[in-house]
Structure formats: structure tokens, C-alpha cells
Amino acid sequence: MPDGENDTLQKIQIYRELVEKYETLDAEIDALLAKNSGSSKNMSDEDRDHLRKLAWERAETLNHMRILEEQLKIDTDDN
């Protein structure tokens, strides 16, 4: 298998892992919000800190996904 093709396959695998991680983080955020009536105002300090950590990690994961999408020329336009 040529190096370029192997590199592309590796990037696709990493992208899939990032998508799975993003979806897991998103579900955790949704569950935490649901547990607190859909608002961070009702959260304990511990839950609010956890929400911030999850949201930051989800944003970082999305940034990495976008970089790979650009490298792989993935069209993410929903239109």
C-alpha cells in the first residue's frame, strides 16, 4: 500500500475515533443538563465544573475533527 494511501487510512481512522469521542462527550453533556433540569443554573459547583470540562473537551475534539476534515477534503456542508 503506498504511503499516501496508508496516511489517508490512518487519518480516516483517527477521524472516526474523534467522531465517536465527540458523540460520547455530547451525550454526557446532555445527561448532565437533563439531570439538572436543562440548566447550569441548577447545578452544584462540582457539576458545573464538570460541565465546563466536558464542553471544553468537546470543543477541542471538534477542532481536531475540522482539521482532519480539511486534510481529507470532507464536505461537511449540510446544505
Coordinates of N, CA and C in Angstrom, one line a residue:
M1 N 0.9 -1.2 0.0 CA 0.0 0.0 0.0 C 0.9 1.2 0.0
P2 N 0.7 2.2 -0.9 CA 1.5 3.4 -1.0 C 1.4 4.2 0.3
D3 N 2.5 4.9 0.7 CA 2.5 5.7 1.9 C 1.3 6.7 2.0
G4 N 1.0 7.4 0.9 CA -0.1 8.4 0.9 C -1.4 7.7 1.2
E5 N -1.7 6.6 0.7 CA -2.9 5.8 0.9 C -3.0 5.4 2.4
N6 N -1.8 4.9 2.9 CA -1.8 4.5 4.3 C -2.0 5.7 5.2
D7 N -1.4 6.8 4.9 CA -1.6 8.0 5.7 C -3.1 8.4 5.7
T8 N -3.7 8.3 4.5 CA -5.2 8.7 4.4 C -6.0 7.7 5.3
L9 N -5.7 6.5 5.2 CA -6.5 5.5 6.0 C -6.3 5.7 7.5
Q10 N -5.1 6.1 7.9 CA -4.8 6.4 9.3 C -5.6 7.6 9.7
K11 N -5.6 8.7 8.9 CA -6.4 9.9 9.2 C -7.9 9.6 9.3
I12 N -8.4 8.7 8.4 CA -9.8 8.3 8.5 C -10.1 7.6 9.8
Q13 N -9.2 6.7 10.2 CA -9.4 6.0 11.5 C -9.4 7.0 12.7
I14 N -8.5 7.9 12.7 CA -8.4 8.9 13.7 C -9.7 9.8 13.7
Y15 N -10.2 10.1 12.5 CA -11.4 10.9 12.4 C -12.6 10.2 13.0
R16 N -12.7 8.9 12.7 CA -13.8 8.1 13.2 C -13.7 8.0 14.7
E17 N -12.5 7.9 15.3 CA -12.4 7.9 16.7 C -12.8 9.2 17.3
L18 N -12.4 10.3 16.7 CA -12.8 11.6 17.2 C -14.3 11.8 17.1
V19 N -15.0 11.4 16.1 CA -16.4 11.5 16.0 C -17.1 10.7 17.1
E20 N -16.6 9.5 17.4 CA -17.1 8.7 18.5 C -16.9 9.4 19.8
K21 N -15.7 10.0 20.0 CA -15.4 10.7 21.3 C -16.4 11.9 21.4
Y22 N -16.5 12.7 20.3 CA -17.4 13.8 20.3 C -18.8 13.4 20.7
E23 N -19.3 12.4 20.1 CA -20.7 11.9 20.4 C -20.8 11.5 21.9
T24 N -19.8 10.8 22.4 CA -19.8 10.4 23.8 C -19.9 11.6 24.7
L25 N -19.0 12.6 24.4 CA -19.0 13.8 25.2 C -20.3 14.6 25.1
D26 N -20.9 14.6 24.0 CA -22.1 15.3 23.8 C -23.2 14.6 24.6
A27 N -23.2 13.3 24.6 CA -24.2 12.6 25.4 C -24.0 12.8 26.9
E28 N -22.8 12.9 27.3 CA -22.5 13.2 28.7 C -23.0 14.6 29.1
I29 N -22.8 15.5 28.2 CA -23.3 16.9 28.5 C -24.8 16.9 28.6
D30 N -25.4 16.2 27.6 CA -26.9 16.2 27.6 C -27.4 15.6 28.9
A31 N -26.8 14.5 29.3 CA -27.2 13.8 30.5 C -27.0 14.7 31.8
L32 N -25.9 15.4 31.8 CA -25.7 16.3 33.0 C -26.7 17.4 33.0
L33 N -27.0 18.0 31.8 CA -28.0 19.0 31.8 C -29.4 18.5 32.1
A34 N -29.7 17.3 31.6 CA -31.0 16.7 31.9 C -31.2 16.4 33.4
K35 N -30.1 16.0 34.1 CA -30.1 15.7 35.5 C -30.4 17.0 36.3
N36 N -30.1 18.2 35.7 CA -30.2 19.5 36.4 C -31.3 20.3 35.7
S37 N -32.3 19.7 35.3 CA -33.5 20.4 34.7 C -33.1 21.3 33.4
G38 N -32.1 20.9 32.7 CA -31.7 21.5 31.5 C -31.0 22.8 31.6
S39 N -30.5 23.1 32.8 CA -29.8 24.4 33.0 C -28.6 24.3 33.9
S40 N -27.6 25.0 33.6 CA -26.4 25.0 34.5 C -26.7 25.8 35.8
K41 N -27.7 26.6 35.8 CA -28.1 27.4 37.0 C -28.4 26.5 38.1
N42 N -29.0 25.4 37.8 CA -29.4 24.5 38.9 C -28.3 23.5 39.4
M43 N -27.1 23.6 38.8 CA -26.1 22.6 39.1 C -25.3 23.0 40.3
S44 N -24.8 22.0 40.9 CA -23.8 22.2 42.0 C -22.5 22.7 41.4
D45 N -21.6 23.2 42.2 CA -20.4 23.7 41.7 C -19.6 22.6 41.0
E46 N -19.7 21.4 41.6 CA -19.0 20.3 41.1 C -19.5 19.9 39.7
D47 N -20.8 19.9 39.6 CA -21.4 19.5 38.3 C -21.1 20.6 37.2
R48 N -21.1 21.9 37.7 CA -20.8 23.0 36.7 C -19.4 22.9 36.2
D49 N -18.5 22.6 37.2 CA -17.1 22.4 36.8 C -16.9 21.3 35.8
H50 N -17.6 20.2 36.1 CA -17.6 19.0 35.2 C -18.2 19.4 33.8
L51 N -19.2 20.1 33.8 CA -19.9 20.5 32.5 C -18.9 21.4 31.7
R52 N -18.2 22.3 32.4 CA -17.2 23.1 31.7 C -16.1 22.3 31.1
K53 N -15.6 21.3 31.9 CA -14.5 20.4 31.4 C -15.0 19.6 30.2
L54 N -16.2 19.1 30.2 CA -16.8 18.3 29.1 C -16.9 19.2 27.9
A55 N -17.5 20.4 28.1 CA -17.7 21.3 27.0 C -16.4 21.7 26.3
W56 N -15.4 22.0 27.1 CA -14.0 22.3 26.6 C -13.5 21.2 25.8
E57 N -13.6 20.0 26.3 CA -13.0 18.8 25.7 C -13.8 18.5 24.4
R58 N -15.1 18.7 24.4 CA -15.9 18.5 23.2 C -15.5 19.5 22.1
A59 N -15.3 20.8 22.5 CA -14.8 21.8 21.5 C -13.5 21.5 21.0
E60 N -12.6 21.0 21.8 CA -11.2 20.7 21.3 C -11.3 19.5 20.3
T61 N -12.2 18.5 20.6 CA -12.4 17.4 19.8 C -13.0 17.8 18.4
L62 N -13.9 18.8 18.5 CA -14.5 19.3 17.2 C -13.4 20.0 16.4
N63 N -12.6 20.8 17.1 CA -11.5 21.5 16.3 C -10.6 20.5 15.6
H64 N -10.2 19.4 16.3 CA -9.4 18.3 15.7 C -10.1 17.7 14.5
M65 N -11.4 17.5 14.7 CA -12.2 16.9 13.6 C -12.2 17.8 12.4
R66 N -12.3 19.1 12.6 CA -12.4 20.1 11.5 C -11.0 20.1 10.7
I67 N -9.9 20.0 11.5 CA -8.6 20.0 10.9 C -8.5 18.7 10.0
L68 N -8.9 17.6 10.5 CA -8.9 16.4 9.6 C -9.8 16.4 8.5
E69 N -11.0 17.1 8.6 CA -11.9 17.2 7.5 C -11.3 18.0 6.4
E70 N -10.6 19.1 6.8 CA -9.9 19.9 5.8 C -8.8 19.1 5.1
Q71 N -8.0 18.3 5.9 CA -6.9 17.5 5.3 C -7.5 16.4 4.4
L72 N -8.6 15.8 4.8 CA -9.2 14.8 4.0 C -10.2 15.3 2.9
K73 N -10.4 16.6 2.9 CA -11.3 17.2 1.9 C -12.8 16.7 2.1
I74 N -13.2 16.5 3.4 CA -14.5 16.1 3.7 C -15.5 17.3 3.6
D75 N -16.5 17.2 2.9 CA -17.5 18.3 2.8 C -18.5 18.1 3.9
T76 N -18.6 19.0 4.8 CA -19.5 18.9 6.0 C -20.6 19.9 5.8
D77 N -20.8 20.5 4.6 CA -21.9 21.4 4.4 C -23.2 20.6 4.4
D78 N -24.1 21.1 5.3 CA -25.4 20.4 5.4 C -26.4 20.8 4.4
N79 N -26.0 21.7 3.5 CA -27.0 22.2 2.5 C -27.0 21.3 1.3

